[in-house]
Short mmCIF file of N, CA, C and O in Angstrom, two decimals:
data_model
loop_
_atom_site.label_atom_id
_atom_site.label_comp_id
_atom_site.label_asym_id
_atom_site.label_seq_id
_atom_site.Cartn_x
_atom_site.Cartn_y
_atom_site.Cartn_z
N MET A 1 0.85 -1.18 0.00
CA MET A 1 0.00 0.00 0.00
C MET A 1 0.88 1.24 0.00
O MET A 1 1.89 1.30 0.69
N ASN A 2 0.48 2.22 -0.78
CA ASN A 2 1.24 3.45 -0.90
C ASN A 2 1.13 4.27 0.38
O ASN A 2 0.07 4.34 1.01
N LYS A 3 2.22 4.93 0.78
CA LYS A 3 2.22 5.71 2.02
C LYS A 3 1.40 7.00 1.90
O LYS A 3 1.01 7.58 2.90
N GLY A 4 1.13 7.46 0.70
CA GLY A 4 0.41 8.71 0.52
C GLY A 4 -1.11 8.56 0.55
O GLY A 4 -1.84 9.55 0.61
N ILE A 5 -1.62 7.34 0.49
CA ILE A 5 -3.06 7.12 0.44
C ILE A 5 -3.76 7.61 1.72
O ILE A 5 -4.82 8.25 1.62
N PRO A 6 -3.24 7.37 2.92
CA PRO A 6 -3.94 7.92 4.11
C PRO A 6 -4.03 9.45 4.09
O PRO A 6 -5.04 10.02 4.49
N TYR A 7 -2.98 10.11 3.59
CA TYR A 7 -3.02 11.57 3.50
C TYR A 7 -4.04 12.03 2.46
O TYR A 7 -4.76 13.01 2.67
N LEU A 8 -4.12 11.29 1.36
CA LEU A 8 -5.11 11.61 0.34
C LEU A 8 -6.52 11.43 0.87
O LEU A 8 -7.40 12.26 0.65
N MET A 9 -6.73 10.35 1.61
CA MET A 9 -8.05 10.10 2.20
C MET A 9 -8.40 11.18 3.24
O MET A 9 -9.54 11.65 3.30
N ALA A 10 -7.43 11.59 4.05
CA ALA A 10 -7.66 12.64 5.04
C ALA A 10 -8.01 13.96 4.33
O ALA A 10 -8.90 14.69 4.78
N ALA A 11 -7.34 14.26 3.24
CA ALA A 11 -7.64 15.48 2.49
C ALA A 11 -9.04 15.42 1.89
O ALA A 11 -9.78 16.41 1.91
N LEU A 12 -9.43 14.26 1.37
CA LEU A 12 -10.77 14.12 0.81
C LEU A 12 -11.85 14.26 1.88
O LEU A 12 -12.90 14.88 1.66
N VAL A 13 -11.61 13.70 3.06
CA VAL A 13 -12.57 13.83 4.16
C VAL A 13 -12.67 15.29 4.59
O VAL A 13 -13.77 15.82 4.82
N ALA A 14 -11.52 15.96 4.68
CA ALA A 14 -11.54 17.38 5.07
C ALA A 14 -12.29 18.22 4.04
O ALA A 14 -13.07 19.12 4.40
N LEU A 15 -12.09 17.95 2.76
CA LEU A 15 -12.80 18.69 1.71
C LEU A 15 -14.30 18.42 1.76
O LEU A 15 -15.12 19.31 1.56
N THR A 16 -14.67 17.18 2.02
CA THR A 16 -16.08 16.83 2.11
C THR A 16 -16.75 17.54 3.28
O THR A 16 -17.85 18.08 3.15
N LEU A 17 -16.07 17.54 4.43
CA LEU A 17 -16.64 18.22 5.60
C LEU A 17 -16.73 19.72 5.38
O LEU A 17 -17.73 20.36 5.76
N SER A 18 -15.70 20.32 4.77
CA SER A 18 -15.74 21.76 4.54
C SER A 18 -16.80 22.12 3.49
O SER A 18 -17.44 23.17 3.58
N ALA A 19 -17.03 21.25 2.52
CA ALA A 19 -18.08 21.50 1.53
C ALA A 19 -19.45 21.42 2.19
O ALA A 19 -20.35 22.18 1.86
N GLY A 20 -19.60 20.49 3.12
CA GLY A 20 -20.87 20.39 3.85
C GLY A 20 -21.14 21.60 4.70
O GLY A 20 -22.28 22.00 4.91
N TRP A 21 -20.08 22.26 5.20
CA TRP A 21 -20.26 23.48 5.98
C TRP A 21 -20.46 24.67 5.06
O TRP A 21 -21.24 25.57 5.36
N ALA A 22 -19.74 24.70 3.95
CA ALA A 22 -19.75 25.86 3.08
C ALA A 22 -21.02 25.97 2.25
O ALA A 22 -21.41 27.08 1.88
N ALA A 23 -21.68 24.89 1.96
CA ALA A 23 -22.86 24.95 1.08
C ALA A 23 -23.97 25.82 1.66
O ALA A 23 -24.49 26.70 0.95
N PRO A 24 -24.37 25.67 2.93
CA PRO A 24 -25.42 26.55 3.45
C PRO A 24 -24.97 28.01 3.55
O PRO A 24 -25.77 28.93 3.34
N VAL A 25 -23.70 28.23 3.83
CA VAL A 25 -23.20 29.60 3.93
C VAL A 25 -23.23 30.27 2.56
O VAL A 25 -23.66 31.42 2.42
N LEU A 26 -22.78 29.55 1.54
CA LEU A 26 -22.81 30.11 0.19
C LEU A 26 -24.25 30.32 -0.29
O LEU A 26 -24.54 31.29 -0.99
N ALA A 27 -25.16 29.43 0.09
CA ALA A 27 -26.57 29.62 -0.26
C ALA A 27 -27.12 30.87 0.39
O ALA A 27 -27.92 31.60 -0.21
N LEU A 28 -26.71 31.16 1.62
CA LEU A 28 -27.15 32.38 2.30
C LEU A 28 -26.62 33.61 1.60
O LEU A 28 -27.34 34.60 1.44
N PHE A 29 -25.35 33.56 1.13
CA PHE A 29 -24.81 34.68 0.38
C PHE A 29 -25.60 34.92 -0.91
O PHE A 29 -25.86 36.07 -1.28
N ASP A 30 -25.97 33.84 -1.59
CA ASP A 30 -26.77 33.98 -2.81
C ASP A 30 -28.14 34.58 -2.50
O ASP A 30 -28.64 35.42 -3.24
N GLN A 31 -28.74 34.16 -1.39
CA GLN A 31 -30.04 34.69 -0.99
C GLN A 31 -29.94 36.18 -0.67
O GLN A 31 -30.80 36.97 -1.06
N VAL A 32 -28.89 36.58 0.03
CA VAL A 32 -28.70 37.99 0.37
C VAL A 32 -28.46 38.81 -0.88
O VAL A 32 -29.02 39.90 -1.04
N ALA A 33 -27.66 38.31 -1.80
CA ALA A 33 -27.40 39.04 -3.04
C ALA A 33 -28.67 39.22 -3.86
O ALA A 33 -28.93 40.30 -4.40
N ALA A 34 -29.49 38.18 -3.94
CA ALA A 34 -30.75 38.29 -4.68
C ALA A 34 -31.69 39.29 -4.01
O ALA A 34 -32.39 40.06 -4.68
N CYS A 35 -31.71 39.29 -2.68
CA CYS A 35 -32.56 40.22 -1.94
C CYS A 35 -32.13 41.66 -2.19
O CYS A 35 -32.96 42.54 -2.47
N LEU A 36 -30.83 41.93 -2.10
CA LEU A 36 -30.34 43.29 -2.29
C LEU A 36 -30.46 43.74 -3.75
O LEU A 36 -30.70 44.92 -4.02
N ASP A 37 -30.30 42.80 -4.69
CA ASP A 37 -30.46 43.14 -6.10
C ASP A 37 -31.89 43.53 -6.43
O ASP A 37 -32.14 44.35 -7.31
N SER A 38 -32.84 42.95 -5.72
CA SER A 38 -34.25 43.28 -5.98
C SER A 38 -34.66 44.58 -5.29
O SER A 38 -35.80 45.00 -5.41
N GLY A 39 -33.74 45.19 -4.55
CA GLY A 39 -34.05 46.46 -3.88
C GLY A 39 -34.57 46.28 -2.47
O GLY A 39 -34.97 47.24 -1.83
N GLY A 40 -34.58 45.07 -1.98
CA GLY A 40 -35.09 44.80 -0.64
C GLY A 40 -34.05 45.05 0.43
O GLY A 40 -32.94 45.53 0.17
N HIS A 41 -34.42 44.71 1.62
CA HIS A 41 -33.56 44.89 2.79
C HIS A 41 -33.55 43.58 3.55
O HIS A 41 -34.59 42.98 3.78
N LEU A 42 -32.37 43.12 3.96
CA LEU A 42 -32.27 41.86 4.67
C LEU A 42 -32.48 42.10 6.16
O LEU A 42 -31.79 42.90 6.78
N ASP A 43 -33.47 41.44 6.72
CA ASP A 43 -33.72 41.49 8.15
C ASP A 43 -32.83 40.44 8.80
O ASP A 43 -33.08 39.24 8.70
N LEU A 44 -31.75 40.89 9.47
CA LEU A 44 -30.77 39.95 10.00
C LEU A 44 -31.28 39.19 11.22
O LEU A 44 -30.76 38.13 11.53
N LEU A 45 -32.27 39.71 11.91
CA LEU A 45 -32.78 39.01 13.08
C LEU A 45 -33.56 37.77 12.69
O LEU A 45 -33.48 36.74 13.34
N GLN A 46 -34.34 37.88 11.62
CA GLN A 46 -35.16 36.75 11.20
C GLN A 46 -34.65 36.11 9.91
O GLN A 46 -35.25 35.15 9.42
N LEU A 47 -33.56 36.64 9.36
CA LEU A 47 -32.97 36.15 8.11
C LEU A 47 -34.01 36.02 7.01
O LEU A 47 -34.20 34.96 6.43
N ARG A 48 -34.69 37.12 6.75
CA ARG A 48 -35.67 37.13 5.67
C ARG A 48 -35.51 38.43 4.90
O ARG A 48 -34.99 39.42 5.41
N CYS A 49 -35.99 38.43 3.68
CA CYS A 49 -35.90 39.59 2.82
C CYS A 49 -37.14 40.45 2.98
O CYS A 49 -38.27 39.97 2.86
N ALA A 50 -36.94 41.71 3.29
CA ALA A 50 -38.06 42.65 3.42
C ALA A 50 -38.20 43.40 2.10
O ALA A 50 -37.20 43.80 1.50
N PRO A 51 -39.41 43.60 1.63
CA PRO A 51 -39.61 44.32 0.36
C PRO A 51 -39.10 45.76 0.46
O PRO A 51 -38.90 46.28 1.56
N PRO A 52 -38.92 46.43 -0.69
CA PRO A 52 -38.37 47.79 -0.67
C PRO A 52 -39.19 48.78 0.15
O PRO A 52 -38.64 49.65 0.78
N GLY A 53 -40.50 48.67 0.19
CA GLY A 53 -41.31 49.63 0.93
C GLY A 53 -41.20 49.48 2.43
O GLY A 53 -41.47 50.41 3.19
N VAL A 54 -40.79 48.34 2.89
CA VAL A 54 -40.73 48.07 4.33
C VAL A 54 -39.42 48.58 4.93
O VAL A 54 -39.31 48.73 6.14
N THR A 55 -38.45 48.92 4.10
CA THR A 55 -37.14 49.33 4.59
C THR A 55 -37.25 50.55 5.48
O THR A 55 -36.65 50.61 6.55
N ARG A 56 -38.03 51.53 5.08
CA ARG A 56 -38.18 52.74 5.89
C ARG A 56 -38.86 52.42 7.21
O ARG A 56 -38.49 52.95 8.26
N ASP A 57 -39.83 51.52 7.19
CA ASP A 57 -40.52 51.16 8.43
C ASP A 57 -39.58 50.43 9.39
O ASP A 57 -39.69 50.59 10.60
N LEU A 58 -38.65 49.64 8.85
CA LEU A 58 -37.69 48.96 9.72
C LEU A 58 -36.77 49.96 10.40
O LEU A 58 -36.41 49.80 11.56
N MET A 59 -36.38 51.01 9.68
CA MET A 59 -35.50 52.02 10.27
C MET A 59 -36.23 52.78 11.37
O MET A 59 -35.67 53.03 12.43
N LEU A 60 -37.48 53.15 11.11
CA LEU A 60 -38.23 53.90 12.12
C LEU A 60 -38.73 52.98 13.23
O LEU A 60 -38.93 53.43 14.35
N GLY A 61 -38.91 51.71 12.92
CA GLY A 61 -39.37 50.77 13.92
C GLY A 61 -38.31 50.46 14.96
O GLY A 61 -38.60 50.01 16.05
N GLY A 62 -37.06 50.73 14.62
CA GLY A 62 -35.98 50.48 15.56
C GLY A 62 -35.67 51.70 16.41
O GLY A 62 -34.52 52.06 16.59
N TRP A 63 -36.69 52.34 16.93
CA TRP A 63 -36.49 53.58 17.71
C TRP A 63 -35.70 53.31 18.98
O TRP A 63 -35.00 54.20 19.47
N VAL A 64 -35.74 52.11 19.51
CA VAL A 64 -34.96 51.79 20.71
C VAL A 64 -33.47 51.87 20.39
O VAL A 64 -32.69 52.40 21.18
N PHE A 65 -33.09 51.38 19.22
CA PHE A 65 -31.69 51.45 18.80
C PHE A 65 -31.24 52.90 18.69
O PHE A 65 -30.17 53.27 19.18
N TRP A 66 -32.04 53.73 18.03
CA TRP A 66 -31.64 55.13 17.82
C TRP A 66 -31.62 55.89 19.14
O TRP A 66 -30.75 56.75 19.36
N LEU A 67 -32.53 55.59 20.04
CA LEU A 67 -32.53 56.23 21.35
C LEU A 67 -31.29 55.83 22.15
O LEU A 67 -30.65 56.68 22.79
N THR A 68 -30.92 54.57 22.08
CA THR A 68 -29.72 54.11 22.77
C THR A 68 -28.48 54.75 22.17
O THR A 68 -27.57 55.17 22.90
N ALA A 69 -28.42 54.83 20.85
CA ALA A 69 -27.26 55.44 20.19
C ALA A 69 -27.13 56.91 20.57
O ALA A 69 -26.03 57.40 20.86
N ALA A 70 -28.24 57.63 20.60
CA ALA A 70 -28.20 59.04 20.98
C ALA A 70 -27.77 59.19 22.44
O ALA A 70 -27.00 60.10 22.78
N SER A 71 -28.24 58.33 23.31
CA SER A 71 -27.85 58.38 24.72
C SER A 71 -26.36 58.13 24.89
O SER A 71 -25.70 58.82 25.68
N VAL A 72 -25.83 57.17 24.16
CA VAL A 72 -24.39 56.89 24.25
C VAL A 72 -23.59 58.09 23.76
O VAL A 72 -22.58 58.46 24.38
N VAL A 73 -24.02 58.73 22.69
CA VAL A 73 -23.31 59.91 22.18
C VAL A 73 -23.32 61.03 23.21
O VAL A 73 -22.29 61.67 23.46
N VAL A 74 -24.45 61.26 23.83
CA VAL A 74 -24.54 62.33 24.83
C VAL A 74 -23.63 62.02 26.02
O VAL A 74 -22.91 62.90 26.51
N VAL A 75 -23.64 60.80 26.49
CA VAL A 75 -22.79 60.42 27.63
C VAL A 75 -21.32 60.58 27.29
O VAL A 75 -20.53 61.09 28.09
N VAL A 76 -20.92 60.17 26.08
CA VAL A 76 -19.52 60.30 25.68
C VAL A 76 -19.13 61.77 25.57
O VAL A 76 -18.04 62.16 26.00
N LEU A 77 -20.00 62.60 25.02
CA LEU A 77 -19.70 64.02 24.91
C LEU A 77 -19.56 64.68 26.27
O LEU A 77 -18.67 65.50 26.50
N VAL A 78 -20.45 64.34 27.19
CA VAL A 78 -20.37 64.92 28.53
C VAL A 78 -19.13 64.43 29.27
O VAL A 78 -18.46 65.20 29.96
N ALA A 79 -18.80 63.17 29.11
CA ALA A 79 -17.66 62.60 29.84
C ALA A 79 -16.32 63.09 29.30
O ALA A 79 -15.34 63.14 30.04
N THR A 80 -16.26 63.46 28.04
CA THR A 80 -14.97 63.83 27.45
C THR A 80 -14.82 65.32 27.20
O THR A 80 -13.84 65.73 26.59
N ARG A 81 -15.75 66.12 27.66
CA ARG A 81 -15.60 67.56 27.40
C ARG A 81 -14.45 68.11 28.23
O ARG A 81 -14.15 67.64 29.32
N ARG A 82 -13.84 69.14 27.69
CA ARG A 82 -12.69 69.73 28.37
C ARG A 82 -13.16 70.82 29.32
O ARG A 82 -13.97 71.67 28.97
N ARG A 83 -12.61 70.77 30.48
CA ARG A 83 -12.93 71.79 31.47
C ARG A 83 -11.71 72.67 31.63
O ARG A 83 -10.57 72.18 31.59
N PRO A 84 -11.91 73.95 31.88
CA PRO A 84 -10.74 74.80 32.11
C PRO A 84 -10.05 74.40 33.40
O PRO A 84 -10.71 73.97 34.35
N PRO A 85 -8.74 74.48 33.44
CA PRO A 85 -8.04 74.08 34.65
C PRO A 85 -8.40 75.01 35.83
O PRO A 85 -8.60 76.21 35.65
N ARG A 86 -8.46 74.45 37.01
CA ARG A 86 -8.79 75.23 38.19
C ARG A 86 -7.56 76.04 38.62
O ARG A 86 -6.44 75.56 38.56
N ARG A 87 -7.83 77.24 39.06
CA ARG A 87 -6.74 78.08 39.58
C ARG A 87 -6.52 77.75 41.03
O ARG A 87 -7.45 77.61 41.80
N ARG A 88 -5.29 77.62 41.36
CA ARG A 88 -4.96 77.33 42.76
C ARG A 88 -4.78 78.65 43.52
O ARG A 88 -4.20 79.60 43.01
N ARG A 89 -5.29 78.63 44.69
CA ARG A 89 -5.11 79.82 45.54
C ARG A 89 -3.73 79.77 46.17
O ARG A 89 -3.26 78.72 46.60
N LEU A 90 -3.13 80.92 46.20
CA LEU A 90 -1.84 81.01 46.86
C LEU A 90 -2.07 81.22 48.35
O LEU A 90 -2.97 81.94 48.77
N ALA A 91 -1.26 80.59 49.11
CA ALA A 91 -1.39 80.72 50.57
C ALA A 91 -0.99 82.15 50.96
O ALA A 91 -0.05 82.72 50.45
N ALA A 92 -1.74 82.70 51.90
CA ALA A 92 -1.44 84.06 52.37
C ALA A 92 -0.18 84.03 53.24
O ALA A 92 -0.01 83.17 54.09
N PRO A 93 0.74 85.01 53.03
CA PRO A 93 1.98 85.01 53.83
C PRO A 93 1.76 85.47 55.25
O PRO A 93 0.96 86.07 55.72
#
């Protein structure tokens, strides 16, 4: 028996397993491309294609996200604002 056959078999098994993993991922990429080509919007939470008219509703429907984003921006601005340095009082002689 040739010494390279076990390595060849291991390579074939690895390719088979990776193809079994890659097929659903590539199918998802094709589904996303078809959705975006049709002008739709991909809903990542439910992995479904939303029609073009629903895109605006999804943006406005996520008001919790926008409220959280605005709150984070305000907190960062308040926390990082520059304050003038305090003047130290000189001790009286």
